[in-house]
Amino acid sequence: MDTFTQLTLNGLTEGSTYALIALGYTLVYGVLKLLNFAHGDVFMVGSFIGYGILKVLGGAGDPQVPVWLLLTLMVLGGMVGCAVLGVAIERFAYRPLRDAPRIAPLISALGVSFFLANSFQLMFGAQQYNYGIFFLDGGSLYTEGFNIGNVHIPLIAIITILSAFALMVALWLLVTRTRTGKAMRATSFDREAAAMMGIDIDRVIVFTFIIGSALAGAGGVMFALRVPTAASIGFVIGLKGFTAAVIGGIGSIPGAMAGGLILGFAEAYIAGYWTTRWSDLVIFSVLILFMLFRPSGLLGQAGIKKV
Amino acid sequence: MRKTKSFPLFAAAVAATALAATVSATPAAAKSTRATAGISCSKTLDIGMLAPLTGAAGFLGQEQLSWAKYAVKTLPATMGLKVKLVPGDLPVEKGQADAQAVAQKFISDKNMVAVVGGSTSGSVVSTSTALTQAGLVQVSPSATRTTLTKGDNQQATNAFFRVVPADDYQGSTDAKYMTDVLKVKNVVIFDFQEPYSLGLGGEVERDLKAAGVTTSHQSVANTVTDFSSFVTKVPSDADIVFFPTQSPGSAEAFAEQLVQQGKKAKVFGGDGSNGLGEFKAPGSYISSFAPSITGFAADKAVIAGWQKDNKGKPVGSFGPAAYGAVQVILAAVKAACDKGKGSIAKRSLVIGQMRKVHIDKGWILGGKFAWSTTNTRDPSVTKFYILQIQGNGSYKLMN
Amino acid sequence: MSQPEDLQEPSGPAIGQDEWVARHGERRSRRSGWIGDIEERARRAPWWAWLVLFVAAFALLPLVSHDGYVRRVAFETALYMTLALGLNIVVGWGGLLDLGYVAFYAIGAYGYAMLSSPQFGIHLPTVVTVPLMVVVGAIAGFLVGLPSRRLIGDYLAIVTLFFLQITQTVLVNGDQIAGHDLTGGANGIINVDPFHLFGHDIAVQHEGVFAVAYLYIAIAFFAVVYVALHFLNDSRTGRAWRSLREDALAAEAMGMPVNLLKLMAFSFGAATAAFTGTLFAAVQTSVFPLTFSFALVITVYTMVILGGQGSLAGVAVGAIVVNVMLEFLRDPGDARILIYVVGVLALAFAFGRTRKLAVLLAAVVIFGFVAHAVAEAINPDWVAGPAANGFDQALSNWVIIPTELANWVGPVSYIGLVCLALALTLMSPRWRYVVLVPTIYLGTFVWENVLLAQPDATRYIVLGVMLIGLMILRPNGLLGERRVEIV
């Protein structure tokens, strides 16, 4: 039972990170019909920004500000930094190609992904960077928390999961309750009609990128709070995030959240109960099956494209 | 409408320039390898170095490069030689095609007499044949795969030497320490789906099983940094997790997650986990093929000189081995020069001299250096050093 | 080359032929003077002219240079050229974004390795293995292409990418499949047999120097594929592919067997990759799973995009340019020159042979010397970095190369350069002209101090930037045709 609890906790923490990335994919795909390959690398940039802020404020061994403020600043910094990066990517790499054949922005996205990952490798080397949260405040983030059975749920896990959920709820409210959210949904439904209705498409797209990239940035910081980050993690994380988005149904926000959690649990249980060696293979194969037989995912809707 | 801007012409111009430049941009000294009319020892000789200078293992290669550079700066003058170090970057992610291309570059260099490397066992496998055929001796400071020089199907040629003992010694030393000193009952072995950990982990597992210890095996992809589920699978009564990663950061993360999930097992890393300041979880172990040379009084001057050139960098264990490799190479080259009365008729003569090399004074890794009598391309010293991480993050020698 | 040979004026409206399309040849404006002449001739040259050019260049190379390294690079270039031809079928002709292309390369290499090595003790003769792997590759391509019937664009890209990941996982863990060692796992398969032709084993090296025979074999492979693809392109299938690429829906409405065409594109592409893979395995005498990575996919894609999707000769030229550039970037010593040559050429191309260019270059040079002098005055250590001889020496008086770089200088200057470059695209032409000067100088600074320190990362940064730039500025690459999208 303890194993199950621990694995569930692992799955929940990983899954909430995947959900944040999947949301970014879903949002951008909704308005642009483009798979943003560079999204995983934006995630990576977020984790590096968090590291930078941590170091500027004294590092995990000797922070100059209270722990709560430190964490908040890191996450906010990651969100803001990645939002700016996302806007830049959209403006310079995707906007000129908005009317080009579909293959063009995809290849451009590949180029951006490679450029980001290798630029960071150039600037910061290929080694892993550890936030060292384990040593922060005498390890209190790990020792405090509560127990379920024999399993200790550390404070850091609680913070991570709750923050991720808070962000997702905020996003959901934004998209369903505000005018901008309505504009986003309209644009993702039919871009030309939305333009004719007087919605400024450019602004909506920029806004989408801001939100999506900010989520990725937050995800990056929260991810790196637990595990080391490196310049090369963007690629694999991007694939996982995309898997989560497709499983949940690309274009659907609750779908992305669900997909992320499902993927997190699947990884944890497969690795925990069966074998770690083939877990990637299983997940990728499941995804391919999904795409072949249920491309709309679990919660998405099969769309009918008019020609 | 499409305005031609002479792109095809531009393309042709670029292609032609590139082709011409490639043909003419042959490495420093020579354009042809036909003339092997002896290399004069009074001219500057080249020593190549094959190491991962960039990429994930770049920290290893850079450390080795700094020590090799220092050796080339200080030692040849005392022997009456002039030497230049020519580095070749072989990132581990790049695979073997690159290794062969760089090897070809070295072969074309008429003034090259020896090669330090390859640093990684994989690069040795790719380059040894070509380099040996061209007569270039290779001395590696860190390629520890056992099958390079031992066994029926040796993967390296007979011109490949190494100044550090092979993995089978590391594996057996580690296993022996675990059974004799740590008295383990239950050990988890990890591999990272790449040759180094597969080899080392396999050796350790074999020895432990033979000693009656309960072992279990987990395999994790090299790119994974989130070990939480793997940690969950570690049995709560496991004493040690053998974790031969090549990234100290991963070792640290794993150790932290072990504590976090309440497992009592301690991390036991290989020489790839050796990273002062990065891997600092107290109570963990590291096995290294070279001791920290700061303990040797005879090396004080060398260390001081190196630190002057490399301010602020810690003295690791990968680097001094590269210094040692250069020491050995210079000894062989000097012997060949002396034998040939001031010139080396063929590069392959250095290989012959290498077999006879022994260093009685000033061996950087302590004591004397000689080739093993049983396996003449490995060092006679077969000791591996076990270090434990103390509470303040420092490493303490345990054996 | 896939352009119409007929450039004469139509005598009048032709029945059944769209006027606008028919006059397509006329709308190509000619450059004046002798350059225009050469271009016209080049465009009218027969299709095999390019092939003869390539083969001759590669065949004569060993006579010009005895350097093993040069031959090795030439061999790799020929390999890449063939690979690029194969990718061209899928992307350039079929319009399918296949990100898992390299998996077929791996299949070819591993297949050859498994059949001609001590791994299973099988040593099939080369003349059997190579055609066999071509067939296996074609079948694999067919199978992978099956999902493409239901997927478009982005989704197909992801599925093929996942196929690549699956292939890599299987190769890396292939020594544990149900207890059997199939692929040698992470250690790969070594001691693979070299090619055995005309009764001789062709050794990979002679006294360490790369064997010329393999260079010839590689170019022969290239020629075979080139000829085969040319005839394929000229056939009904080729035309059907082009129509599929331009507008799949219209093609289907016209009665083309779209699904079959897609499958054929995948098959032929995969077969070419597998064909190349066998040669790769033989020369490397070993295969490792790490080689067949996504980075390789990006490299081949850059070659295809740069050369011009859809154009056989273009793709080959793209392969040459990219591979030679990457070789230059391997060594900081060689790579230094690259930026200056390419930079000047690029500026010349952008501004044409005008006074503006001369003024710009002069301004950059003067700016450089001034900045260098200022830096030296502030702190001599800032300009005392290592420099070699000759041209390098002159250069080190112009660029700022400090002896030691503080940690923050690298990232800050790099990010600054990227931001400046992006900002340039937003400015008005006059401001752009002015700001270009410090940008170029900052560029050389970043190049010398940051990019050259890590040639490995620089390679991929250059590839990434090329992909983005090409897509935005010139999607038809060097020799490709501009796609006409009718909405």
Coordinates of C-alpha atoms in Angstrom, one line a residue, chain B residues 3-369:
Chain B
K3 CA 13.5 38.0 -59.2
T4 CA 16.5 35.9 -59.6
K5 CA 19.3 37.1 -57.4
S6 CA 21.8 34.7 -58.8
F7 CA 21.3 32.3 -56.0
P8 CA 22.5 29.4 -58.1
L9 CA 25.6 31.3 -58.8
F10 CA 26.0 32.2 -55.1
A11 CA 25.5 28.5 -54.3
A12 CA 28.1 27.5 -56.8
A13 CA 30.5 30.1 -55.5
V14 CA 30.1 29.0 -52.0
A15 CA 30.4 25.3 -52.9
A16 CA 33.5 25.9 -54.9
T17 CA 35.1 28.0 -52.2
A18 CA 34.2 25.5 -49.6
L19 CA 35.6 22.6 -51.6
A20 CA 38.8 24.5 -52.3
A21 CA 39.1 25.6 -48.7
T22 CA 38.6 22.1 -47.4
V23 CA 41.2 20.7 -49.7
S24 CA 43.7 23.4 -48.7
A25 CA 42.8 23.5 -45.0
T26 CA 44.7 20.4 -44.1
P27 CA 45.9 20.4 -40.5
A28 CA 48.9 22.4 -39.5
A29 CA 52.0 20.8 -40.8
A30 CA 51.7 18.7 -44.0
K31 CA 49.6 18.1 -47.0
S32 CA 50.7 14.6 -47.8
T33 CA 51.3 11.5 -45.8
R34 CA 53.4 9.9 -48.4
A35 CA 56.8 11.2 -47.3
T36 CA 57.7 9.6 -44.0
A37 CA 61.3 10.5 -44.2
G38 CA 61.7 10.7 -40.4
I39 CA 60.6 13.2 -37.9
S40 CA 63.4 15.4 -36.5
C41 CA 63.3 15.6 -32.7
S42 CA 64.7 19.1 -32.8
K43 CA 61.5 20.4 -34.4
T44 CA 58.2 20.8 -32.6
L45 CA 56.4 17.5 -32.3
D46 CA 52.7 17.2 -32.0
I47 CA 50.8 15.2 -29.5
G48 CA 47.1 14.7 -30.2
M49 CA 44.4 14.5 -27.6
L50 CA 41.0 12.9 -28.1
A51 CA 38.6 13.8 -25.4
P52 CA 35.0 15.1 -25.0
L53 CA 35.6 18.8 -24.7
T54 CA 32.0 19.8 -25.1
G55 CA 28.7 18.1 -24.3
A56 CA 27.6 16.3 -21.2
A57 CA 31.0 14.8 -20.5
G58 CA 32.7 18.0 -21.4
F59 CA 33.7 18.7 -17.8
L60 CA 35.8 15.6 -17.9
G61 CA 37.6 16.4 -21.1
Q62 CA 38.2 20.0 -20.1
E63 CA 39.8 18.9 -16.9
Q64 CA 42.0 16.5 -18.7
L65 CA 42.9 19.1 -21.3
S66 CA 44.0 21.6 -18.7
W67 CA 46.3 19.0 -17.0
A68 CA 47.7 17.8 -20.4
K69 CA 48.3 21.4 -21.4
Y70 CA 50.2 22.0 -18.2
A71 CA 52.3 18.8 -18.7
V72 CA 53.1 19.8 -22.3
K73 CA 54.1 23.3 -21.0
T74 CA 56.5 22.1 -18.3
L75 CA 57.9 18.7 -19.1
P76 CA 59.3 18.7 -22.6
A77 CA 61.8 21.4 -21.9
T78 CA 63.4 19.2 -19.2
M79 CA 63.8 16.4 -21.7
G80 CA 65.2 18.5 -24.5
L81 CA 62.0 18.3 -26.6
K82 CA 59.6 20.8 -28.1
V83 CA 56.0 19.6 -28.0
K84 CA 52.6 21.0 -29.0
L85 CA 49.3 19.7 -27.9
V86 CA 46.6 19.3 -30.5
P87 CA 43.1 18.7 -29.0
G88 CA 40.4 16.9 -30.8
D89 CA 36.8 17.2 -29.5
L90 CA 34.8 14.0 -29.4
P91 CA 31.5 14.7 -27.6
V92 CA 30.0 11.5 -26.3
E93 CA 26.6 12.4 -27.8
K94 CA 28.0 12.6 -31.3
G95 CA 28.7 9.0 -31.9
Q96 CA 31.5 7.3 -33.7
A97 CA 31.5 9.0 -37.2
D98 CA 33.0 12.1 -35.7
A99 CA 35.7 10.1 -33.9
Q100 CA 36.9 8.6 -37.1
A101 CA 37.0 11.9 -38.9
V102 CA 39.1 13.5 -36.1
A103 CA 41.4 10.4 -36.1
Q104 CA 41.9 11.0 -39.8
K105 CA 42.9 14.5 -39.1
F106 CA 45.5 13.4 -36.7
I107 CA 46.9 10.8 -39.1
S108 CA 47.4 13.4 -41.7
D109 CA 49.5 15.5 -39.3
K110 CA 53.0 14.6 -40.2
N111 CA 54.5 15.9 -37.0
M112 CA 52.2 13.9 -34.7
V113 CA 54.0 11.2 -32.8
A114 CA 51.4 10.0 -30.2
V115 CA 47.9 10.5 -29.0
V116 CA 46.5 11.0 -25.5
G117 CA 43.2 9.2 -25.6
G118 CA 40.5 8.4 -26.4
S119 CA 39.2 9.4 -23.0
T120 CA 36.0 7.4 -23.4
S121 CA 36.0 3.7 -24.1
G122 CA 33.7 4.2 -27.0
S123 CA 36.0 6.6 -28.8
V124 CA 38.9 4.2 -28.4
V125 CA 36.9 1.4 -30.1
S126 CA 36.3 3.7 -33.1
T127 CA 39.7 5.1 -33.5
S128 CA 42.2 2.5 -32.3
T129 CA 42.4 0.6 -35.6
A130 CA 43.1 3.6 -37.8
L131 CA 45.5 5.2 -35.5
T132 CA 47.5 2.0 -34.9
Q133 CA 47.7 1.3 -38.6
A134 CA 49.1 4.8 -39.1
G135 CA 51.7 4.1 -36.4
L136 CA 50.3 6.4 -33.7
V137 CA 50.5 5.1 -30.1
Q138 CA 47.5 5.8 -27.9
V139 CA 47.7 6.3 -24.2
S140 CA 44.4 6.8 -22.5
P141 CA 44.0 8.5 -19.1
S142 CA 40.4 7.3 -18.5
A143 CA 39.1 4.6 -20.8
T144 CA 38.5 1.8 -18.4
R145 CA 36.5 -0.7 -20.3
T146 CA 37.9 -4.1 -19.5
T147 CA 37.6 -5.6 -23.0
L148 CA 39.8 -3.0 -24.5
T149 CA 42.9 -4.8 -23.5
K150 CA 41.8 -8.1 -22.0
G151 CA 39.9 -11.1 -23.0
D152 CA 39.5 -13.0 -26.3
N153 CA 37.8 -10.3 -28.3
Q154 CA 39.9 -7.3 -27.5
Q155 CA 38.3 -4.1 -28.8
A156 CA 41.5 -2.0 -28.9
T157 CA 44.6 -2.7 -30.8
N158 CA 48.1 -3.5 -29.4
A159 CA 49.2 0.1 -29.7
F160 CA 46.6 1.2 -27.1
F161 CA 47.8 1.7 -23.6
R162 CA 46.2 3.1 -20.5
V163 CA 47.6 4.5 -17.3
V164 CA 44.6 3.7 -15.1
P165 CA 43.4 0.3 -14.2
A166 CA 40.4 -1.3 -15.9
D167 CA 36.8 -1.7 -14.8
D168 CA 37.1 -5.3 -13.7
Y169 CA 39.4 -4.0 -10.9
Q170 CA 37.0 -1.3 -10.1
G171 CA 34.1 -3.6 -10.0
S172 CA 35.8 -6.1 -7.8
T173 CA 37.3 -3.5 -5.5
D174 CA 33.9 -1.9 -5.1
A175 CA 32.2 -5.2 -4.5
K176 CA 34.8 -6.3 -2.0
Y177 CA 34.5 -3.1 -0.1
M178 CA 30.8 -3.5 0.1
T179 CA 30.9 -7.0 1.3
D180 CA 33.9 -6.8 3.6
V181 CA 33.7 -3.4 5.1
L182 CA 30.1 -2.3 4.7
K183 CA 28.8 -5.8 5.2
V184 CA 25.9 -5.4 2.8
K185 CA 23.0 -7.8 2.5
N186 CA 20.9 -6.1 -0.2
V187 CA 22.2 -4.0 -3.1
V188 CA 20.4 -2.4 -6.0
I189 CA 22.4 -1.9 -9.2
F190 CA 21.6 0.7 -11.7
D191 CA 22.6 1.0 -15.3
F192 CA 22.0 3.9 -17.6
Q193 CA 21.7 2.1 -20.9
E194 CA 25.2 3.1 -22.0
P195 CA 28.4 1.2 -22.1
Y196 CA 30.2 2.6 -19.0
S197 CA 27.5 1.8 -16.5
L198 CA 26.6 -1.5 -18.2
G199 CA 30.1 -2.7 -17.9
L200 CA 30.8 -1.6 -14.4
G201 CA 27.4 -2.5 -13.0
G202 CA 27.7 -5.9 -14.6
E203 CA 31.0 -6.5 -12.9
V204 CA 29.8 -5.4 -9.5
E205 CA 26.6 -7.4 -9.8
R206 CA 28.5 -10.6 -10.6
D207 CA 30.9 -10.3 -7.7
L208 CA 28.2 -9.5 -5.3
K209 CA 26.0 -12.4 -6.3
A210 CA 29.0 -14.7 -6.0
A211 CA 29.4 -13.4 -2.4
G212 CA 25.8 -14.3 -1.6
V213 CA 24.4 -10.7 -1.5
T214 CA 20.8 -10.1 -2.7
T215 CA 20.9 -8.0 -5.7
S216 CA 18.3 -6.3 -7.9
H217 CA 18.8 -4.4 -11.1
Q218 CA 17.2 -1.3 -12.5
S219 CA 17.7 0.2 -15.9
V220 CA 17.1 3.9 -16.6
A221 CA 17.7 6.0 -19.7
N222 CA 20.6 8.4 -19.6
T223 CA 18.4 11.4 -20.2
V224 CA 16.2 10.9 -17.1
T225 CA 16.7 13.3 -14.2
D226 CA 13.4 12.5 -12.3
F227 CA 14.2 9.3 -10.4
S228 CA 11.3 9.4 -8.0
S229 CA 9.7 6.2 -9.3
F230 CA 13.0 4.4 -9.4
V231 CA 13.6 5.4 -5.9
T232 CA 10.2 4.1 -4.9
K233 CA 11.3 0.7 -6.2
V234 CA 14.4 0.5 -4.1
P235 CA 13.6 -2.0 -1.3
S236 CA 13.5 -0.4 2.1
D237 CA 16.0 -2.9 3.4
A238 CA 18.6 -2.2 0.7
D239 CA 21.9 -1.1 2.0
I240 CA 23.5 0.4 -1.0
V241 CA 22.4 1.6 -4.4
F242 CA 25.2 1.2 -6.9
F243 CA 24.8 4.2 -9.2
P244 CA 27.5 4.5 -11.8
T245 CA 26.3 7.7 -13.4
Q246 CA 28.6 10.0 -15.3
S247 CA 26.9 13.0 -13.9
P248 CA 27.5 14.1 -10.3
G249 CA 24.3 16.1 -10.4
S250 CA 22.3 13.0 -11.0
A251 CA 24.0 11.2 -8.2
E252 CA 23.2 14.1 -5.9
A253 CA 19.6 14.2 -7.0
F254 CA 19.2 10.5 -6.5
A255 CA 20.7 10.6 -3.0
E256 CA 18.4 13.4 -2.0
Q257 CA 15.3 11.5 -3.3
L258 CA 16.4 8.4 -1.3
V259 CA 16.4 10.5 1.9
Q260 CA 13.2 12.1 0.9
Q261 CA 11.4 8.8 0.5
G262 CA 12.8 7.5 3.7
K263 CA 15.1 4.8 2.2
K264 CA 18.1 3.9 4.3
A265 CA 20.2 2.9 1.3
K266 CA 23.3 5.0 0.5
V267 CA 24.5 5.9 -3.0
F268 CA 27.7 4.3 -4.2
G269 CA 28.9 6.0 -7.4
G270 CA 31.7 5.2 -9.8
D271 CA 34.4 7.5 -11.0
G272 CA 31.9 9.4 -13.1
S273 CA 30.1 10.6 -10.0
N274 CA 33.2 12.3 -8.8
G275 CA 32.4 15.9 -8.6
L276 CA 33.4 18.0 -5.6
G277 CA 30.7 20.4 -4.7
E278 CA 28.1 18.8 -6.9
F279 CA 27.8 15.4 -5.3
K280 CA 27.8 16.1 -1.7
A281 CA 25.2 14.0 0.0
P282 CA 26.8 12.9 3.3
G283 CA 27.4 9.2 3.7
S284 CA 27.6 8.4 0.0
Y285 CA 30.6 6.7 -1.6
I286 CA 32.6 7.2 -4.7
S287 CA 35.2 4.9 -6.3
S288 CA 37.9 6.5 -8.2
F289 CA 40.8 5.2 -10.3
A290 CA 43.1 7.8 -9.0
P291 CA 43.6 9.1 -5.5
S292 CA 43.4 12.8 -4.9
I293 CA 47.0 13.8 -5.6
T294 CA 46.8 16.5 -3.1
G295 CA 47.8 13.8 -0.6
F296 CA 51.2 13.2 -2.3
A297 CA 54.0 15.5 -1.0
A298 CA 56.0 14.9 -4.2
D299 CA 53.3 16.5 -6.3
K300 CA 53.0 19.8 -4.4
A301 CA 55.1 21.8 -6.9
V302 CA 53.2 20.5 -9.8
I303 CA 49.8 21.2 -8.2
A304 CA 50.9 24.7 -7.3
G305 CA 52.0 25.4 -10.8
W306 CA 48.8 24.0 -12.3
Q307 CA 46.7 26.0 -9.9
K308 CA 48.5 29.2 -11.0
D309 CA 47.4 28.5 -14.6
N310 CA 43.9 27.4 -13.6
K311 CA 42.9 29.8 -10.9
G312 CA 40.0 28.7 -8.7
K313 CA 39.6 25.2 -10.2
P314 CA 39.6 22.2 -7.9
V315 CA 42.1 19.4 -8.3
G316 CA 40.0 16.5 -9.5
S317 CA 41.1 13.0 -10.3
F318 CA 40.5 12.9 -14.1
G319 CA 42.9 15.6 -14.8
P320 CA 46.1 14.3 -13.2
A321 CA 45.7 11.0 -15.1
A322 CA 46.0 13.0 -18.3
Y323 CA 49.2 14.6 -17.0
G324 CA 50.4 11.0 -16.3
A325 CA 49.6 10.0 -19.9
V326 CA 51.7 12.8 -21.2
Q327 CA 54.5 11.8 -18.9
V328 CA 54.5 8.3 -20.3
I329 CA 54.3 9.5 -23.9
L330 CA 57.2 11.9 -23.5
A331 CA 59.3 9.1 -21.9
A332 CA 58.6 6.9 -24.9
V333 CA 59.2 9.7 -27.4
K334 CA 62.5 10.6 -25.8
A335 CA 63.6 7.0 -25.8
A336 CA 62.7 6.8 -29.5
C337 CA 64.6 10.0 -30.2
D338 CA 67.6 8.8 -28.4
K339 CA 67.6 5.5 -30.2
G340 CA 67.2 7.2 -33.5
K341 CA 70.0 9.7 -32.7
G342 CA 67.9 12.8 -32.9
S343 CA 65.2 11.7 -35.2
I344 CA 62.4 9.2 -35.3
A345 CA 62.4 7.3 -38.5
K346 CA 58.9 6.0 -38.3
R347 CA 56.0 6.9 -35.9
S348 CA 55.5 3.3 -35.1
L349 CA 58.9 3.1 -33.3
V350 CA 57.4 5.1 -30.5
I351 CA 55.0 2.2 -29.9
G352 CA 57.9 -0.2 -29.5
Q353 CA 59.5 2.2 -27.0
M354 CA 56.3 2.6 -25.1
R355 CA 56.3 -1.0 -24.0
K356 CA 59.6 -0.4 -22.2
V357 CA 58.6 2.8 -20.4
H358 CA 58.8 3.0 -16.6
I359 CA 58.8 6.0 -14.5
D360 CA 60.7 5.9 -11.2
K361 CA 60.6 9.4 -10.2
G362 CA 57.9 12.0 -10.3
W363 CA 55.0 9.9 -11.3
I364 CA 52.0 12.1 -10.8
L365 CA 49.7 9.4 -9.4
G366 CA 52.1 8.5 -6.6
G367 CA 55.1 6.1 -6.3
K368 CA 56.4 4.6 -9.5
F369 CA 54.9 3.7 -12.8

